[in-house]
Structure formats: C-alpha cells, structure tokens
Amino acid sequence: MSLNSFGHLFRVTTWGESHGLALGATLDGCPPGVPIDAAAIQHWLDQRKPGQNKYTTQRREADEVEILSGVFEGKSTGTPIQLMIRNTDQRSKDYGDIVEKFRPGHADITYWQKYGIRDYRGGGRSSARETAARVAAGGVARAALAILAPDMRITGYMVQMGPHGIDRNRFDWDQIAQNPFWVPDAQAAGDWADYLDGLRKSGDSVGAVIEVTARGVPAGLGAPVYGKLDTDLAAAMMSINAVKGVEIGDGMATAALTGSANADEISMGPDGPVYHSNHAGGILGGISTGQDVVVRFAVKPTSSILTPRRTITKSGEDTEIVTKGRHDPCVGIRAVPVGEAMMACILLDHILLHRGQIGTNQGRIG
Amino acid sequence: MSLNSFGHLFRVTTWGESHGLALGATLDGCPPGVPIDAAAIQHWLDQRKPGQNKYTTQRREADEVEILSGVFEGKSTGTPIQLMIRNTDQRSKDYGDIVEKFRPGHADITYWQKYGIRDYRGGGRSSARETAARVAAGGVARAALAILAPDMRITGYMVQMGPHGIDRNRFDWDQIAQNPFWVPDAQAAGDWADYLDGLRKSGDSVGAVIEVTARGVPAGLGAPVYGKLDTDLAAAMMSINAVKGVEIGDGMATAALTGSANADEISMGPDGPVYHSNHAGGILGGISTGQDVVVRFAVKPTSSILTPRRTITKSGEDTEIVTKGRHDPCVGIRAVPVGEAMMACILLDHILLHRGQIGTNQGRIG
Amino acid sequence: MSLNSFGHLFRVTTWGESHGLALGATLDGCPPGVPIDAAAIQHWLDQRKPGQNKYTTQRREADEVEILSGVFEGKSTGTPIQLMIRNTDQRSKDYGDIVEKFRPGHADITYWQKYGIRDYRGGGRSSARETAARVAAGGVARAALAILAPDMRITGYMVQMGPHGIDRNRFDWDQIAQNPFWVPDAQAAGDWADYLDGLRKSGDSVGAVIEVTARGVPAGLGAPVYGKLDTDLAAAMMSINAVKGVEIGDGMATAALTGSANADEISMGPDGPVYHSNHAGGILGGISTGQDVVVRFAVKPTSSILTPRRTITKSGEDTEIVTKGRHDPCVGIRAVPVGEAMMACILLDHILLHRGQIGTNQGRIG
Amino acid sequence: MSLNSFGHLFRVTTWGESHGLALGATLDGCPPGVPIDAAAIQHWLDQRKPGQNKYTTQRREADEVEILSGVFEGKSTGTPIQLMIRNTDQRSKDYGDIVEKFRPGHADITYWQKYGIRDYRGGGRSSARETAARVAAGGVARAALAILAPDMRITGYMVQMGPHGIDRNRFDWDQIAQNPFWVPDAQAAGDWADYLDGLRKSGDSVGAVIEVTARGVPAGLGAPVYGKLDTDLAAAMMSINAVKGVEIGDGMATAALTGSANADEISMGPDGPVYHSNHAGGILGGISTGQDVVVRFAVKPTSSILTPRRTITKSGEDTEIVTKGRHDPCVGIRAVPVGEAMMACILLDHILLHRGQIGTNQGRIG
C-alpha cells in the first residue's frame, strides 16, 4: 500500500528528491532471465535528460543509472532490482525566494500544509526530476516486454503545444524522433520551435498534450472493475507531475458522439477480429481488444516562471514571487519518454496479471 | 490486490452481475461508531435507480439495500460492512442476439477473449448495474464524512450532453436536483429534454460529461507520487463503466494555457490562504489545497442501440446486430450519483490515510 | 490493504458476525472455467459445522452456502465470487453476562478498547463462526487446485489434545476421517474421547495442535523475502481464532538440532531430486521443494467456560464471570477443516503468483 | 503487492544480494518530522554486524548505512526513505562448490527450481545478509516510535541455544547486553560459550530460540481478522531467514492448557485493567491488551557446515558437499537485533493503522 508505488505484480516504487543525494526505483516482480543492461536503460534516460536542447532546462545532470541489485551476469534474477541515479548538479546553495514563499501553481504550499516540513531544494519530492526513476523503470519493463510481447511497440509523441495542435493528416511515425518536441508532424515541429522560442525569451511557459500509442498489444489484458487496463493507465498518467487530464481513445470527445457513431464495428479477419475504427482506444470494459492502445494526457505549464505572481510566505504575508533559475518552458517535452515508460510498466504488469489468473487459456473466436 | 477493489484504508470491493442473484459491496476499514442507516443509503441508490423517468432504462429494480454485517445497533463497528442488493427484475430468459454476437463498443468481446466464459445476461459483470454497489458504498462513506469532515459537500452534475454544453454563467446549484439530467442550468435542462427525446425515439444514444465538485475539503489530503489525490480520483472515475476521459480542474485545457495564466495566485485571508482562481481543481502536487476539488469525466454513449451495426459471432462469422431491450439513451445521467459516490469514497479514504501518517500535526501558515 | 483479506492474486475477504444476518467470503481472482458447485463447498462446510457430535458446540446452524455471484452455468467466470451463509440459529436474545463483563482470554475487552463499540452477541466478529467463511473459500480454492495441481492432496489432522500427543508410529491416513477428532491414530482417538468427555462435564476446555500436510505440491512456489510460502502460511494459520503458535516442518524443535542433523540430504531420483528427510517441512528459503508441505498450529482452549474467573465490567468494576451456553470443550477439533482451507487458499494463490511472474519456465535439474 | 515488502502504512521493501554492489530498504509512509540520524541507525546495525566476536561469521562488513532520500535537515519529510548499505567485503571470487552443488537445507535448490537463474555468490538474495536492511528499517521505526509511543521498549534475547534453555528464575534484563548471546541469564551465557566453542571447532552449527518482548504497548493495536497484530508479527518473524516456528505468549504450549488455566484473569487497577497472568502474550483476538507483547521464534541451524552431506549437482549427479568459508555456528545470535527490528516496524505500522481508522477515540473502561 506504499503511496509511492504502482503496479500489481510488476511493482515500481520510486524514491528520492530533486536535490538529495540520489533518486531511484525499486522494482519488484520482474520475471527472471530478462537481459538487463545499464546501457539500454541509459538510452531511455538520455531521452528525458535535461539540457538536451534549448527547449529544456539547462540543468546538467549526467543521469547515469546504476543497477544495484536483482541482476546477475546480465540477467534479472526475479528478485528486486534497485536502480539508482546520483544527483550531480545541485549547483548553488542559494535557493532564493522559494525557501520562504510558495510558488502559485506549485506543490510548495500543499507539501508544507500536509507535512509541516518541506525539502524546498528544487521542489524536493515534487520535482519533475522524480520521473527519471520512472523512465529507468520503464527501461526494465521494455526489456521484459521484448521477451513476453515481442511485437509490441510503445511510442509517445506530442500532439498539442499551447494552443497549437498537430494535423493528423500529416501524421508520420518517422518524424517523431527527428525534432526536439517528439512531434509526428514535420511542419508543426518547425512552427512550434518559433512559438516556444518566443515564450522562453519572455520567461513564460506553456502546456502540452502527449499521446502514447502501444501497438501489438494482445487482446485480453485488464480486468473488471477496478483493475481495468484503462483505470491503471489513467492513474499511471495522472500520477506524472503536472498532468491534469487523461483520455483513452476518443476521450472527452466521446461525450459528443452518438452510440451509432461511437461503435467500433467488427469484421472477421484471417487472424481474428478486425475493427473498422478505434474510438475505444483499444480498450472495452477495461480489457484490451487487440487494437492499438491509445492514451493522451495534458501537461500543465511549469509554474516556475519569470512573470511576477502574487503569493504568500510561510509566515502568512502577502508578497510576489519571480522564479529564476533553469526551468523548462514546456515541460511537456520531457514528459514524452515518461508517458512511454508508464505505458510499458502498466502493460508488463497486466501481462503478468493475466498470465497469473488465466494462464494461456483464452476464449477463441472462430 | 483484489482487482475489484479500490481504496487504501477505506477499502471497497464490489461483486455481482447484472442478472445474477444479487450484487453488492464489501466495505472494510470504516471507522467505528458511524451511524449507518439503510434508509440513508437507499436515498442515494434511488437517485441512480433505473426507471425513474423516460430518459433512463425502463428496467424496474427495487434496488433495496440490505446491510448484512458490520453494523450493530445502528452504528458501524469497524469490521467489514456487507451491502447486498438483490436483483429482482431479470425478466425474460430470452437474451436474444447477445448470446452469440458481440455488441460493437461493448465489453462482450473482450470478456470472452480474456476469460473464455461470459455471463452474457445483461452484460454480466460489465453491466452499469455494478455501479449500484458503488453508490451504496458511497452512502456509507458520506455517513463517515459527516462526522470527519462535516463541512464537506459533494455534488455531481451534468455539464455536457452530446454536443450541448451548459452555460457557466447560468450555473445554479439549486437547479441540479430540479431536472432529470442533474443540470445546473435551467435552460439547458429544457433544451436537452427535447434533444434526448428525439434521440431516444430514433433508438440511438449519446455521451455526456459529468462534473463532481467537493466543497469544504481540508488542505493536505493526498500524497506523492502514486497515492496522489488526483491519481486516485482519476482511477476512481475511469473505473466507472463507459468513462473514457478524466480531468482535474482545467484538465485537458491546461495544455493551452501559459504558466502565468495557469498560476492560481494566493493571498492571505483571515482563515488561511485564499486563491484568486482554481485552474488546479483544488489539487497541487497531488495534495488538496483547501479549494473546491473539481473532477470531470466523459461517459461514452451506450453501445446497446437499435441502429444495426456490423459485428461477428463467437464462431467467427460476419453478421449484424441490433440491441433491443431496455437501455439508457444517455447513460451519463445515471453516472452522476456514481461519480459523487466515488468522490465520497476516495475523500474518506484520504482523510483516514492522512490521519494515519500525519495525525493532527500539519504545517501552519502564518 | 483490507484488514479482513488475505491472498495476493486469489484474494479472500471475509465478513460477518456470529449473530448478524449472515456471514461470508468475497473471493477475487479465481481463474475462470473452474467448476464451482454449492454441494462441493457444502461438503467442506459440513465438516466444520457445529453440533456434529457431543464434542462440539450444540449450536445448530444449517451453514448452507449460497453462491451469489461469479459463477455462470456451473463455472467460475473470473469475476468476484460471493459466498453467503445465513445465520439461522441465534436463539435467545439473552446474552447474559457478556454484555457488561469481559471474558478473560477472550477478545471482548480488546474489541471494546479498540473500537469503543462491540457486537457482543456470540463474540461478534471475533467468533470462531467467522471460520465458516474460510472453509467455504477453501472449497473454491480446492476446485481450482483440482485443475491446476490435480495431484495435490491437503489433509489436516489433530496431533495433540491437551497434554496427549499421537504416536507417530501408529500414524494412519485412513484413520483421520474415522473419528470425531480427526486423529490419525486409532488408539489416541479412543483415549482422547474419554479425556474430553470428562473435561466437557467439568465445564472446562482444552487446547490442541493441528497439523496440515499438503502432498503433491510442485517445487518453486513462494518468493523472497516477505512473499515466502512459509510467511504466508504462518500468517494464514495465525489469523485463525485462538491460534497462538505456528510451525513449519520441525518448527520450534529445529532450535535443538545441529546443522548436520537438520540438513535434508538430497539424491537424484528418476523424476528429480529425492530428499532423505523433511525437517524443512517442504520449504527452503521460502520456496517449496516438492516435498510434503507440513504446517502445525496450536489452538488455545476456549475461554468460554463454566469455571468462574475474575474479571471486570465495562464500567470498571471487579467481578467474576461464568460463561454458560453452547461452547466447544476443544475448539481445535473444528479448526482442522479450517486449517485445510487456509492451506488450499494459500497454495492456490502461490500457484497463480508463480505462473504470473515466471510462467512455465523453471530451472531444470539434470 | 510487492513480495519483498511488508507493512500496511509503514511499508518496508528490502532489496539486494549478499555479494552484489549494495543492499538496502525503501521505507514508505514514515510520519514526517521524525528525527532520523544515520548514527542512531548505525547503532542497531552494529549489533547485527558480523565479526563482532568469535561466535559470528568472520566476514568483515563495515555495514555503513547511507540515507539517500526522505530526510531533510535531520528530519523525515514523509516521503520515501532510502537506506543503502554497500557490500564491501566480497573477498575471493572463488565460490567453490556452491556454484554447481546445492547445499542441503539451503535455498540454493529452490531458487534454482523457481527462477532458473541463481546468484550463487554468498547465497544471493537468500543470504542472512538481507536482514541488515531490516535492522536499518527498524532503526527508523524506533525513531518514530520514540515520538508516538515514548514508553515503549522493545527487547530481544535468546532463550534457547541448541538443547540448552535459560532458567526463567534467573531472568535479568540487564544481563542481555552483557554477553555475546544476548542471554538474560548470566549462568547460561557462560555455559553456552563452552558449548558453542566446541560446536564451532567441529565445523557444525546449531539452532536457537529468540524471544522479543515489547513493553509499554498501548491497548487496541491490531484488527480482525487478517490484519491481526499476531498475524502480522507471525509473518514478520517467519519471513526472517532460517525461522521455522513462531509463538505468541505461551505459543505451542497453550495446546496443553485447560481453559481455566489459560484465562488471564483481570482486575481493575488505577490506570485501567490489570491482568493476573499473560498466557496470551499481550494479544487477544488479534488486538493488543496493553500487556507486554511477547513473540518467540525458532532459528534453524546454518546449513553451511563442514560436515560432508549428500547432495546433487545442477546437472543432476549425486555428490557430497562441504561448505568452507566464514559461517555462523549459531546464526540465531545475529537474529536477535533482527527480531527487535521486525517488532518495531510492525508496531509502528499498527499504531499508524489504528490512528488512521480510529483516530483518538477508543473505548473507555470505567
């Protein structure tokens, strides 16, 4: 019931603060015999790493992962895997205004109100830095999925930045890794660069919508009624810093649909059911259909900005705050690998859960 | 790790199928000494009950709750409370096409693919009827909240039906109980009645957006980073049948905001912090701020419709299906009390969790 | 984290009080397709049922189980199974002294001190009657085990009653069902009958030691270091009313052994490892070896006795108590089927857990 | 549902292998504001540390704990606390026979059979070295208990080594820390030294019984029927390496008692109930009475011995094994601080659980 954990059989617990000695993830329940390689995990961490380009915080972190346990001669042993990332760039000891003042829109005030003590350095536990541990965990999950579901491909990308959305007609999977925003639309990538540049210079920030698609997901993952695949995905994405909304398939837009329009019609194909559409985002009744699983989430704009905002101090005085320092103008960019990692962890967990309860017997059609 | 359970300290497990003998909820962890009254629970169940007006399914269920355990001389004892609702109106034994055919957009096919066995009667476990158990559980949660947080008020209402949204300028709390749609906008209630009437007659259905607001929530509920209040609320709402999207505060719209616009500025009031806006929906960093907690979720249109849709049979043949019977043209209507119940359960759980870890010591401002 | 639940993937939650309307078990995670038959469950319940002979309480309960959910056309569907047993014989409304006085050695006083409210009727939730729900759950677990581990046989029996132990040289599996004490030693059965008769007439009670052996358990069940098979078995048995000690294999006696005596030597047999002894009780490092799994537990004597004992009242006055009514002179007798049921539930759970994490790949020897 | 975790609200997950880079404990749910000091944790670790005297393994480990997260300016923040202990003395790379052969009585064979991969170095995850993480966790638990239950004192001691028990008439709390065996009986300490010396020289090992007593435990901790305090204590102790039996109060001996002898009679004292005896070990119905909580557990003899034992190899050949190296003749000695640590963790957890469900309202007597 650890509050910093998620997953049923593949259980991930993250720990650590932004400016503490280290942060990491304790993974329990990984199947044995999975090749686990620090370099492969590092590959995913490098995608999330700050300072990669001018659109992300200029904090420089090596973000080097150490595997402290659970791996022997390059393979998982089935016992807990401890992944640790040392914090190396804690820079100045001057934390400025945030020691005494609460940033509006930030967890500063709620942590204080809850706990009566707050590691204010870089946001402590509420920092987006915590997501590095999730990305590392996702690297292990992907390694296990490569064995258990070798056809599965998990891809995250940005579909909206501030008011600007992508044009789905220009959707191109190959574009995603070609631009700093993980956008599957080359033209949007160019336009957004100018937009974000302006925003960055003005010291402001902006939100984004990230979509994560898992292709090759077997039918039958998930369970009624609180172990639903979409329930766990919604929780997984909502637990990421700054996320304020989660959608499966057509999401909020399904409210405007009629039943006849929303029904994803089915035909029989050579390898099983074939769907004529995917409004459902690959999940019906909480269980995967075999279609692409599609999740979207909105990331609010960073609250650490140069624009002065009214706030109060710990001692209850009205004041203003301006947050200097190295912050992301669009923290949504770095949320893309995080969303992928969460998808990987949840899908691995549900594959293990399904195997546990059901084994290999499933209902056959035809 | 029961997949049909939610909650940490106040733990709700629902059980039962649409056309089985009974359904119910097993509640564990309720504080002792809470006055529990079948009539009070019944009050909430009656709001969700089918057949209340022409806009909900004409299935007639008494939906009478029996308290089988955990209550002694009218008060909770602290041991498990078993709430049972007998299924009384199972009507004909003729389940028609759904025995062999899968309804597009329905869990029929995924349950079959997962389990290889399926209680097809009325949707079995995947029926919206399961939510009666949640509403009953919510009734107990409200009774406990009446003691632990007497100023808390939880109110659900519809803000969108199909393409039609409410006008927030006409928002009126008192209107909500005055119309069959739980709409806080008298004019919308009238307009929507006509719209839904037409839809019902055409045999089609439509989606909706429900908003649930909790007023009087104390600051400090929730916890990093997977026990966040918004994580649990997102999971709670997404676990309701037919829900495809969940938003906290401004939700998906935060993507379009700048950081300066999104920051809910703070001043010091006589009783603590006062916020100038509530884009955050009352939650920062996963922890309540003391503002209204605002959650929204989209309910997709019912898949049981009279419009013929292409589908396949269990034996893998292409066919069409038309679902006759008693179905809701807008199942979102009956989701309103369900959303309220889930909010009540989650908030009670987090009040207990907070008390467990922190006790009564919290951070003070000023 | 429900406190009235146990099991990881096969999750059992019991509910109900001795003299409430009903009691039962909510089972989540049962594999689908398992033949579930009320009569088969009843078979196990009848073994535990009071009033079977003069050595058990003369309370008459039909103990008829109703399956309210999770079973369709005679097979489990994979969704929660609700088992309910109505309380029929609540007899007089006169609960006598126990309304105001606490029985020494009984949970009366601790329930009061914890909750400030207490269902005193028949011990409420602390009554041994709760174990009927466990036995019913065990019936379902056995049905699943019959498919997943068809060679497994789980047998409980009494090895000590009061000061009298069995003679292991006379151990005879076939004797167990031939006497009212479930003793595998015909001579002991006769001797103990006289002993217990005397005790019963004197109004006193006595303790017992129960042993449960599972034969045909596959190697590899369990996990480090808190999901150990022996950890879960110890908790399962200790959670039974009146149990004060649990042993695996040689148990407490291993303290007196040397390492050379305690080592169960191994040879290679035609079907895998063969052990020369079983001090370990079939579990090494928390994981099953493939030998018989052997668990023993001590049941203390019933505290409801005719001998007057000093105690206090709710209002804090010194007094004496004599508990009249229908009580077991050796409640350990009825604990035998309960111990079997707990063993069945735990082994099923670990089979599912093992399958979830490991699948069918295991280490081979030779 | 992590298998390497225990606790409900105060949740401990241990990780790491005997000869890996490090091992540790991830603690979630610690109350905020608790003074946490590496030196204080080190105090407890030093008691368990090998190589303290000639009766424990001569492996030299610094066992220095690093606090990586969850503590800010010397106090817990309420977020996860990561405790890491580097493995420093892994000595030779020659693991000898244990690479290919299974030690009888050791987890070597079951880990292999379960996982198909095994970190054979020093026993990997199954090594008693894992208990260092528990002792570190216990240090944090004690710090929290010092605030929440300042009168509580937790003391472990040995009451039996091999065939030799203590004389309860000579029981002296002050003796416990005066001898290498943690024996509360000065004469036994002397006698046992000779006995163990002989055993050590012969290359054999022996078992032990450890008792842990918690004084000053408030009444009301625990819960029916699977969250019982004794259930959690039994699981906690059984999860320690080499433990084969657990007793509460009179334990297995209660089987031989009559109800009249076993009943702990009660009188009213100036501060509440006073018990005339403590057969129950401070727990009735799973809930603490306010008396001393007394738990006992048996530790089997180490299986790594110099006496040759018959065994098999991974490839299935019959052979013999002699385990050279640095092993404990009586590993029970080092289990004393481990048992204390487990008691501390469980009691803290139940204090938090009680506060969560019940708050400060409890039943009053008188």
Coordinates of C-alpha atoms in Angstrom, one line a residue, chain D residues 89-295:
Chain D
D89 CA 34.0 -7.4 1.8
Q90 CA 33.1 -9.8 -1.0
R91 CA 36.6 -11.4 -0.8
S92 CA 37.6 -14.0 -3.2
K93 CA 35.9 -14.7 -6.5
D94 CA 36.2 -18.4 -5.7
Y95 CA 32.7 -19.6 -4.7
G96 CA 33.8 -23.2 -4.8
D97 CA 31.3 -26.0 -4.7
I98 CA 28.2 -23.9 -4.4
V99 CA 28.2 -22.8 -8.0
E100 CA 27.4 -26.3 -9.1
K101 CA 26.1 -28.1 -6.0
F102 CA 23.1 -27.4 -3.8
R103 CA 23.7 -27.2 0.0
P104 CA 21.2 -29.4 1.8
G105 CA 18.9 -27.4 4.0
H106 CA 19.7 -24.2 2.0
A107 CA 17.6 -22.2 -0.5
D108 CA 20.2 -22.9 -3.3
I109 CA 18.0 -25.6 -4.9
T110 CA 14.6 -23.9 -4.5
Y111 CA 15.8 -20.6 -6.0
W112 CA 17.2 -22.5 -8.9
Q113 CA 14.0 -24.5 -9.4
K114 CA 11.8 -21.4 -9.2
Y115 CA 13.8 -18.9 -11.3
G116 CA 16.1 -20.9 -13.5
I117 CA 18.8 -18.5 -12.5
R118 CA 20.6 -18.0 -9.2
D119 CA 23.1 -15.5 -7.8
Y120 CA 25.1 -18.2 -6.0
R121 CA 27.5 -15.7 -4.5
G122 CA 27.1 -16.0 -0.8
G123 CA 23.5 -17.1 -1.2
G124 CA 22.5 -14.1 -3.1
R125 CA 19.1 -12.8 -2.1
S126 CA 18.6 -15.7 0.4
S127 CA 21.6 -14.7 2.5
A128 CA 21.1 -13.7 6.1
R129 CA 22.9 -10.5 5.0
E130 CA 19.4 -9.3 3.8
T131 CA 18.5 -8.8 7.4
A132 CA 20.9 -5.9 7.7
A133 CA 18.3 -3.9 5.7
R134 CA 15.6 -4.9 8.2
V135 CA 17.7 -3.7 11.1
A136 CA 18.2 -0.4 9.4
A137 CA 14.5 -0.1 8.8
G138 CA 13.9 -1.0 12.4
G139 CA 16.2 1.9 13.4
V140 CA 13.9 4.3 11.6
A141 CA 10.8 2.7 13.1
R142 CA 12.2 3.1 16.6
A143 CA 12.9 6.8 15.9
A144 CA 9.2 7.2 15.0
L145 CA 8.1 5.1 18.0
A146 CA 10.1 7.3 20.3
I147 CA 7.7 10.1 19.4
L148 CA 4.4 8.2 19.0
A149 CA 4.8 5.7 21.9
P150 CA 7.6 7.1 24.1
D151 CA 7.1 4.5 26.8
M152 CA 7.6 1.5 24.5
R153 CA 10.7 -0.6 25.0
I154 CA 11.5 -3.5 22.6
T155 CA 14.0 -6.1 23.7
G156 CA 15.1 -9.3 22.1
Y157 CA 17.1 -12.0 23.7
M158 CA 18.0 -15.7 23.3
V159 CA 16.1 -18.2 25.4
Q160 CA 17.4 -21.4 23.9
M161 CA 20.6 -22.5 22.1
G162 CA 20.6 -26.0 20.8
P163 CA 19.2 -28.2 23.6
H164 CA 20.0 -25.6 26.3
G165 CA 17.3 -23.3 27.6
I166 CA 17.5 -20.4 30.1
D167 CA 16.3 -20.6 33.6
R168 CA 13.4 -18.1 33.8
N169 CA 14.1 -17.7 37.5
R170 CA 17.4 -16.1 36.7
F171 CA 15.9 -13.8 34.1
D172 CA 17.7 -10.4 34.2
W173 CA 17.0 -7.7 31.7
D174 CA 20.4 -6.1 32.5
Q175 CA 22.3 -9.3 31.5
I176 CA 21.1 -9.2 27.9
A177 CA 23.7 -6.7 26.6
Q178 CA 26.5 -8.2 28.8
N179 CA 27.2 -11.3 26.8
P180 CA 27.7 -12.2 23.1
F181 CA 24.5 -14.3 23.0
W182 CA 22.0 -11.7 24.3
V183 CA 21.0 -14.1 27.0
P184 CA 19.1 -12.7 30.1
D185 CA 20.7 -15.4 32.3
A186 CA 24.4 -14.9 33.3
Q187 CA 25.0 -18.5 34.1
A188 CA 23.6 -19.7 30.8
A189 CA 25.8 -17.2 28.9
G190 CA 28.9 -18.9 30.4
D191 CA 27.7 -22.5 29.8
W192 CA 26.7 -21.8 26.3
A193 CA 30.0 -20.2 25.4
D194 CA 31.8 -23.5 26.0
Y195 CA 29.1 -25.4 24.2
L196 CA 29.3 -23.2 21.1
D197 CA 33.0 -23.2 21.1
G198 CA 33.1 -26.9 20.8
L199 CA 30.5 -26.9 18.1
R200 CA 32.3 -24.2 16.1
K201 CA 35.6 -26.2 16.2
S202 CA 33.8 -29.3 15.0
G203 CA 32.5 -27.3 12.0
D204 CA 28.9 -27.9 12.9
S205 CA 26.1 -25.4 13.7
V206 CA 23.1 -25.2 16.0
G207 CA 19.7 -23.6 16.2
A208 CA 18.2 -21.2 18.7
V209 CA 15.0 -19.7 20.1
I210 CA 14.8 -15.9 20.3
E211 CA 12.2 -14.0 22.3
V212 CA 11.2 -10.4 21.7
T213 CA 9.2 -8.5 24.2
A214 CA 7.6 -5.1 23.7
R215 CA 6.8 -3.3 26.9
G216 CA 4.5 -0.3 27.0
V217 CA 2.4 -1.2 24.0
P218 CA -0.9 0.6 24.1
A219 CA -4.1 -1.4 24.1
G220 CA -6.1 -1.5 20.9
L221 CA -3.5 -2.2 18.2
G222 CA -4.4 -4.8 15.6
A223 CA -7.6 -5.7 13.7
P224 CA -9.7 -8.6 12.7
V225 CA -9.2 -11.0 11.1
Y226 CA -6.2 -10.9 8.8
G227 CA -4.8 -7.7 10.0
K228 CA -4.4 -9.1 13.5
L229 CA -1.4 -7.9 15.3
D230 CA -0.3 -11.5 15.9
T231 CA -0.8 -12.4 12.3
D232 CA 1.5 -9.6 11.2
L233 CA 4.0 -10.5 13.9
A234 CA 4.0 -14.2 12.9
A235 CA 4.5 -13.3 9.2
A236 CA 7.3 -10.8 10.1
M237 CA 9.2 -13.3 12.2
M238 CA 8.6 -16.2 9.8
S239 CA 10.0 -14.1 7.0
I240 CA 13.4 -13.9 8.7
N241 CA 15.9 -16.3 7.2
A242 CA 16.0 -19.8 8.8
V243 CA 13.0 -19.2 11.1
K244 CA 10.8 -22.3 11.3
G245 CA 8.3 -21.6 14.1
V246 CA 6.7 -18.6 15.7
E247 CA 4.8 -18.3 19.0
I248 CA 2.8 -15.6 20.7
G249 CA 2.7 -15.7 24.5
D250 CA 2.5 -19.4 25.6
G251 CA 2.5 -20.4 22.0
M252 CA 2.5 -24.1 21.2
A253 CA 2.2 -24.8 24.9
T254 CA -1.3 -23.4 25.1
A255 CA -2.4 -26.7 23.5
A256 CA -1.7 -28.4 26.8
L257 CA -3.6 -25.9 28.9
T258 CA -7.2 -26.0 30.1
G259 CA -9.4 -23.0 29.6
S260 CA -9.4 -22.2 33.3
A261 CA -5.6 -22.2 33.4
N262 CA -5.2 -20.3 30.2
A263 CA -7.6 -17.4 31.1
D264 CA -5.6 -14.4 32.1
E265 CA -7.8 -13.0 34.9
I266 CA -8.5 -9.3 35.0
S267 CA -8.9 -6.8 37.9
M268 CA -9.4 -3.1 37.7
G269 CA -6.3 -1.0 38.6
P270 CA -5.8 2.7 39.0
D271 CA -4.9 3.2 35.3
G272 CA -7.1 0.5 33.7
P273 CA -7.3 -3.2 33.5
V274 CA -4.6 -5.3 35.3
Y275 CA -4.0 -8.9 34.2
H276 CA -3.0 -11.6 36.7
S277 CA -1.0 -13.5 34.0
N278 CA 0.0 -13.2 30.4
H279 CA -0.5 -16.5 28.7
A280 CA -1.9 -14.5 25.7
G281 CA 1.4 -12.7 25.1
G282 CA -0.4 -9.4 25.2
I283 CA -2.8 -10.1 22.3
L284 CA -6.4 -11.2 22.4
G285 CA -8.5 -11.6 19.2
G286 CA -5.6 -10.1 17.3
I287 CA -5.6 -6.8 19.3
S288 CA -3.2 -5.7 21.9
T289 CA -4.3 -5.8 25.6
G290 CA -1.8 -3.3 26.9
Q291 CA 0.3 -6.1 28.5
D292 CA 3.7 -7.0 27.3
V293 CA 3.6 -8.3 23.7
V294 CA 5.7 -11.5 23.7
V295 CA 6.8 -13.2 20.5

